[in-house]
Amino acid sequence: MRKIIVSLVLLTLLLVTLIPSGCTNKKPEPIDTLQTDSVMADTSVVDSAENVIAETPMPKAADELFDDFVFNFAANRKLQKKRIVFPLPVYRNGKLEKKIEEAHWKMEHFFMRQEYYTLIFDNHKQKEVVKDTTIDHVVVEKIFFNLKTVQQFLFNRINGEWKMTSVNYKPIYQNRNASFLKFYERFAVDSAFQVQSMADEVEFTAPDPQDDFATINGVIVPQQWSDFKPGLIPSGVIYNILYGQKYTESNRKVFVIRGIANGLEMEMDFKLMGGHWKLVKFNS
């Protein structure tokens, strides 16, 4: 199902780029960072792509995998309202703050307008849970680094259908990945810190520049990071999806970045060494 959605998005992006757009004097509306997604340079392209998805009925099978469901949920306004249990309770630090009625709900696009989403695992075995059709509880975390806040969207499968049942705001320091998130906030934007945060030797897998269908494997040292580092290390606001994996005080983290319609797939392995997170392997 995800392949179908991605194909529709790519087709729409192509059509939009071929159609000239008119000028407008409309001023952009102010943005509430806790209610809206990160802003892209041209949201009209994304809006058009979402319209295509919205006009395509979601098959019943999409409820089997949360991955298939959430792409439809994030792009289809009618489906989104249908799959939210209203009035939707909103909790802050574990206490009920308010309940949102359907008429006051603002469309949540999640990672669709960011063009990528991220996943955090304690180990590679946990990645298998993404394709587990038996899970019935998933949490989508919207992590605001600047605001030191995590907005959690809780989903439960009720009578075979995924539905959002509540929203919860928590300080980032209470997150089970707090130590790693604090580290990654700096790692994402500080080149010098990236070099300092590498193991003495880092394994890597990257596309072969001489063969589009092959990859190369090797080992680099910190001084070579600028020549081999992946092209996209997201910061600001990221999304982490909890598919039921149970986080522990692990000394390893697998950080995955997946593109929506750009073919991006990147994976970085970090290990806690001497009290500091170190990059030990990456796959771009």
Short mmCIF file of C-alpha atoms in Angstrom, two decimals:
data_model
loop_
_atom_site.label_atom_id
_atom_site.label_comp_id
_atom_site.label_asym_id
_atom_site.label_seq_id
_atom_site.Cartn_x
_atom_site.Cartn_y
_atom_site.Cartn_z
CA MET A 1 0.00 0.00 0.00
CA ARG A 2 2.81 2.39 0.86
CA LYS A 3 4.31 1.88 -2.61
CA ILE A 4 1.01 2.93 -4.18
CA ILE A 5 0.86 6.07 -2.03
CA VAL A 6 4.45 7.02 -2.85
CA SER A 7 3.80 6.55 -6.57
CA LEU A 8 0.77 8.85 -6.38
CA VAL A 9 2.80 11.48 -4.55
CA LEU A 10 5.57 11.36 -7.14
CA LEU A 11 3.06 11.67 -10.00
CA THR A 12 1.40 14.65 -8.35
CA LEU A 13 4.72 16.39 -7.70
CA LEU A 14 5.59 16.00 -11.39
CA LEU A 15 2.25 17.43 -12.53
CA VAL A 16 2.47 20.39 -10.16
CA THR A 17 5.94 21.33 -11.32
CA LEU A 18 4.71 21.40 -14.94
CA ILE A 19 1.74 23.69 -14.24
CA PRO A 20 2.60 27.39 -13.74
CA SER A 21 1.09 28.99 -10.67
CA GLY A 22 -0.38 32.46 -10.42
CA CYS A 23 0.70 35.22 -8.09
CA THR A 24 -1.07 35.95 -4.83
CA ASN A 25 -0.95 38.70 -2.26
CA LYS A 26 -2.23 36.48 0.51
CA LYS A 27 -0.05 36.73 3.60
CA PRO A 28 1.02 33.56 5.38
CA GLU A 29 -0.87 32.81 8.55
CA PRO A 30 1.01 32.77 11.87
CA ILE A 31 2.21 29.32 12.91
CA ASP A 32 1.60 27.59 16.21
CA THR A 33 4.55 25.20 16.52
CA LEU A 34 2.62 22.84 18.78
CA GLN A 35 -0.35 22.57 16.41
CA THR A 36 1.15 22.54 12.94
CA ASP A 37 3.91 20.73 11.09
CA SER A 38 7.30 22.09 10.11
CA VAL A 39 6.89 24.46 7.16
CA MET A 40 8.15 23.51 3.73
CA ALA A 41 9.15 26.00 1.06
CA ASP A 42 6.12 25.22 -1.14
CA THR A 43 3.24 23.60 0.70
CA SER A 44 1.03 23.79 -2.41
CA VAL A 45 2.95 20.85 -3.87
CA VAL A 46 2.32 18.76 -0.77
CA ASP A 47 -1.31 19.85 -0.60
CA SER A 48 -1.84 18.65 -4.18
CA ALA A 49 -0.21 15.32 -3.39
CA GLU A 50 -2.40 14.93 -0.33
CA ASN A 51 -5.48 15.64 -2.44
CA VAL A 52 -4.61 12.66 -4.64
CA ILE A 53 -4.25 10.40 -1.59
CA ALA A 54 -7.45 11.78 -0.07
CA GLU A 55 -9.40 10.94 -3.22
CA THR A 56 -8.19 7.34 -3.15
CA PRO A 57 -10.34 5.22 -0.79
CA MET A 58 -8.30 3.47 1.87
CA PRO A 59 -8.65 -0.31 1.47
CA LYS A 60 -9.63 -2.36 4.49
CA ALA A 61 -6.25 -4.09 4.37
CA ALA A 62 -4.56 -0.81 5.33
CA ASP A 63 -5.72 -1.37 8.91
CA GLU A 64 -3.53 -4.45 9.14
CA LEU A 65 -0.26 -2.50 9.15
CA PHE A 66 -0.08 0.79 11.02
CA ASP A 67 2.43 2.06 8.42
CA ASP A 68 -0.22 1.77 5.69
CA PHE A 69 -2.90 3.36 7.84
CA VAL A 70 -0.91 6.37 9.06
CA PHE A 71 -0.02 7.51 5.51
CA ASN A 72 -3.72 7.68 4.70
CA PHE A 73 -4.56 9.23 8.08
CA ALA A 74 -2.00 12.02 7.62
CA ALA A 75 -3.22 12.96 4.13
CA ASN A 76 -6.97 12.39 4.17
CA ARG A 77 -8.89 15.03 6.13
CA LYS A 78 -12.21 13.13 6.11
CA LEU A 79 -10.57 9.87 7.14
CA GLN A 80 -8.64 11.61 9.91
CA LYS A 81 -11.76 13.01 11.54
CA LYS A 82 -13.52 9.68 11.13
CA ARG A 83 -10.69 7.85 12.87
CA ILE A 84 -10.41 10.13 15.94
CA VAL A 85 -12.40 9.35 19.06
CA PHE A 86 -14.07 12.68 19.86
CA PRO A 87 -14.11 14.48 22.19
CA LEU A 88 -10.36 13.78 22.10
CA PRO A 89 -8.73 13.98 25.55
CA VAL A 90 -5.49 15.98 25.77
CA TYR A 91 -3.17 15.33 28.69
CA ARG A 92 -0.24 17.39 29.91
CA ASN A 93 2.19 15.74 32.31
CA GLY A 94 -0.36 13.01 32.91
CA LYS A 95 -3.24 15.34 33.83
CA LEU A 96 -6.28 15.96 31.67
CA GLU A 97 -5.97 19.47 30.22
CA LYS A 98 -8.94 19.59 27.83
CA LYS A 99 -11.06 17.67 25.37
CA ILE A 100 -11.13 18.64 21.69
CA GLU A 101 -14.46 18.51 19.91
CA GLU A 102 -14.54 17.48 16.24
CA ALA A 103 -15.41 21.02 15.09
CA HIS A 104 -12.22 22.38 16.70
CA TRP A 105 -9.80 19.74 15.44
CA LYS A 106 -6.94 21.01 13.24
CA MET A 107 -5.63 18.71 10.52
CA GLU A 108 -2.44 16.96 11.64
CA HIS A 109 -0.18 16.12 8.69
CA PHE A 110 2.50 14.46 10.83
CA PHE A 111 5.65 13.87 8.77
CA MET A 112 4.04 14.31 5.32
CA ARG A 113 5.22 17.91 4.97
CA GLN A 114 8.68 17.15 6.27
CA GLU A 115 9.28 14.56 3.52
CA TYR A 116 10.76 12.08 6.00
CA TYR A 117 10.16 10.44 9.35
CA THR A 118 12.46 8.87 11.88
CA LEU A 119 12.52 5.71 13.98
CA ILE A 120 14.56 4.92 17.09
CA PHE A 121 15.29 1.36 18.18
CA ASP A 122 17.41 -0.24 20.89
CA ASN A 123 18.63 -2.91 18.47
CA HIS A 124 18.11 -4.19 14.93
CA LYS A 125 15.75 -6.96 16.03
CA GLN A 126 13.23 -4.35 17.17
CA LYS A 127 12.84 -3.18 13.55
CA GLU A 128 10.78 -6.30 12.86
CA VAL A 129 7.88 -4.86 14.89
CA VAL A 130 7.15 -2.39 12.06
CA LYS A 131 5.64 -5.24 10.02
CA ASP A 132 3.86 -6.90 12.93
CA THR A 133 0.13 -7.15 12.12
CA THR A 134 -0.79 -8.23 15.66
CA ILE A 135 0.06 -4.98 17.47
CA ASP A 136 -2.94 -2.94 18.59
CA HIS A 137 -1.30 0.09 20.24
CA VAL A 138 1.04 2.60 18.58
CA VAL A 139 2.36 6.00 19.70
CA VAL A 140 3.52 8.65 17.22
CA GLU A 141 5.88 11.05 18.96
CA LYS A 142 6.36 14.58 17.63
CA ILE A 143 9.61 15.73 19.23
CA PHE A 144 10.18 19.49 19.50
CA PHE A 145 13.87 19.96 20.31
CA ASN A 146 13.68 23.74 20.74
CA LEU A 147 10.68 23.55 23.05
CA LYS A 148 12.04 20.52 24.94
CA THR A 149 8.61 18.93 24.52
CA VAL A 150 7.26 15.65 23.14
CA GLN A 151 3.72 15.54 21.78
CA GLN A 152 2.42 11.97 21.76
CA PHE A 153 -0.49 10.82 19.59
CA LEU A 154 -1.89 7.55 20.93
CA PHE A 155 -3.53 5.08 18.52
CA ASN A 156 -5.42 1.90 19.34
CA ARG A 157 -6.92 -0.68 17.04
CA ILE A 158 -10.60 -0.87 17.94
CA ASN A 159 -12.80 -3.48 16.26
CA GLY A 160 -10.16 -3.91 13.57
CA GLU A 161 -9.76 -0.17 12.85
CA TRP A 162 -6.92 2.13 13.90
CA LYS A 163 -8.16 5.17 15.82
CA MET A 164 -6.51 8.05 17.66
CA THR A 165 -7.68 7.94 21.26
CA SER A 166 -5.71 10.67 23.04
CA VAL A 167 -2.89 13.23 22.89
CA ASN A 168 -0.25 13.63 25.59
CA TYR A 169 2.37 16.34 26.15
CA LYS A 170 5.48 15.50 28.16
CA PRO A 171 8.83 17.20 28.80
CA ILE A 172 11.55 15.70 26.66
CA TYR A 173 13.59 14.74 29.73
CA GLN A 174 10.86 12.25 30.71
CA ASN A 175 11.13 10.43 27.40
CA ARG A 176 12.67 6.96 27.51
CA ASN A 177 15.11 8.09 24.83
CA ALA A 178 15.93 11.34 26.68
CA SER A 179 19.69 10.77 26.89
CA PHE A 180 19.98 9.93 23.20
CA LEU A 181 17.66 12.77 22.10
CA LYS A 182 19.71 15.32 24.06
CA PHE A 183 22.82 14.02 22.29
CA TYR A 184 21.21 13.89 18.85
CA GLU A 185 19.88 17.46 19.07
CA ARG A 186 23.50 18.68 18.99
CA PHE A 187 24.81 15.96 16.70
CA ALA A 188 22.32 16.97 13.98
CA VAL A 189 23.65 20.52 13.64
CA ASP A 190 27.24 20.60 14.93
CA SER A 191 29.82 19.28 12.44
CA ALA A 192 32.69 19.43 14.92
CA PHE A 193 30.61 17.55 17.50
CA GLN A 194 29.79 14.92 14.87
CA VAL A 195 33.50 14.22 14.41
CA GLN A 196 34.00 14.08 18.19
CA SER A 197 31.10 11.65 18.45
CA MET A 198 32.54 8.99 16.18
CA ALA A 199 34.21 5.74 17.13
CA ASP A 200 37.86 5.35 16.13
CA GLU A 201 36.67 3.34 13.14
CA VAL A 202 33.16 3.57 11.69
CA GLU A 203 31.70 0.96 9.34
CA PHE A 204 29.66 2.27 6.44
CA THR A 205 27.59 1.18 3.46
CA ALA A 206 26.92 3.67 0.68
CA PRO A 207 25.79 3.72 -2.97
CA ASP A 208 28.49 2.90 -5.48
CA PRO A 209 29.10 6.09 -7.52
CA GLN A 210 30.05 3.94 -10.53
CA ASP A 211 27.07 1.57 -10.36
CA ASP A 212 23.51 2.69 -9.57
CA PHE A 213 22.54 -0.82 -8.51
CA ALA A 214 25.49 -1.59 -6.23
CA THR A 215 26.80 -0.48 -2.86
CA ILE A 216 30.23 -0.18 -1.34
CA ASN A 217 31.27 -1.17 2.17
CA GLY A 218 34.19 0.08 4.15
CA VAL A 219 35.56 1.72 7.25
CA ILE A 220 36.31 5.40 7.83
CA VAL A 221 38.03 7.33 10.58
CA PRO A 222 36.64 10.55 12.08
CA GLN A 223 38.80 12.74 9.85
CA GLN A 224 37.01 11.35 6.78
CA TRP A 225 33.49 12.15 8.04
CA SER A 226 33.02 15.24 5.86
CA ASP A 227 33.64 13.16 2.74
CA PHE A 228 31.26 10.34 3.61
CA LYS A 229 28.57 11.70 5.94
CA PRO A 230 24.96 11.26 4.81
CA GLY A 231 23.27 14.18 3.10
CA LEU A 232 20.37 14.59 5.52
CA ILE A 233 20.53 14.69 9.29
CA PRO A 234 17.17 16.09 10.44
CA SER A 235 16.85 18.46 13.38
CA GLY A 236 14.27 20.86 14.79
CA VAL A 237 11.19 18.62 14.83
CA ILE A 238 11.39 14.87 14.27
CA TYR A 239 8.86 12.05 14.50
CA ASN A 240 9.45 8.78 16.29
CA ILE A 241 6.93 5.94 16.01
CA LEU A 242 6.59 3.47 18.86
CA TYR A 243 5.20 0.22 17.47
CA GLY A 244 5.07 -1.37 20.88
CA GLN A 245 8.82 -1.78 21.30
CA LYS A 246 9.87 -1.60 24.95
CA TYR A 247 12.78 0.75 25.46
CA THR A 248 15.34 -0.03 28.14
CA GLU A 249 18.48 1.65 29.45
CA SER A 250 20.25 0.30 26.39
CA ASN A 251 23.79 1.27 25.47
CA ARG A 252 22.86 1.13 21.76
CA LYS A 253 20.49 3.09 19.54
CA VAL A 254 19.57 2.52 15.91
CA PHE A 255 18.38 5.77 14.31
CA VAL A 256 16.51 5.34 11.02
CA ILE A 257 15.48 8.12 8.60
CA ARG A 258 12.94 7.21 5.91
CA GLY A 259 11.88 9.49 3.08
CA ILE A 260 8.27 9.82 1.96
CA ALA A 261 8.68 10.05 -1.81
CA ASN A 262 12.36 10.71 -2.38
CA GLY A 263 13.90 7.25 -2.02
CA LEU A 264 15.77 8.27 1.13
CA GLU A 265 16.71 5.48 3.54
CA MET A 266 19.44 6.10 6.09
CA GLU A 267 20.43 4.24 9.22
CA MET A 268 22.92 5.17 11.93
CA ASP A 269 24.08 2.93 14.77
CA PHE A 270 25.23 4.58 18.00
CA LYS A 271 26.86 3.02 21.06
CA LEU A 272 27.28 4.47 24.54
CA MET A 273 31.03 4.44 25.16
CA GLY A 274 32.58 5.96 28.28
CA GLY A 275 29.35 7.80 29.02
CA HIS A 276 29.18 9.35 25.52
CA TRP A 277 27.18 8.31 22.46
CA LYS A 278 29.42 7.36 19.54
CA LEU A 279 28.57 6.62 15.91
CA VAL A 280 29.84 3.12 15.11
CA LYS A 281 28.10 2.36 11.80
CA PHE A 282 25.94 4.03 9.15
CA ASN A 283 24.11 2.97 6.03
CA SER A 284 23.04 5.59 3.49
#
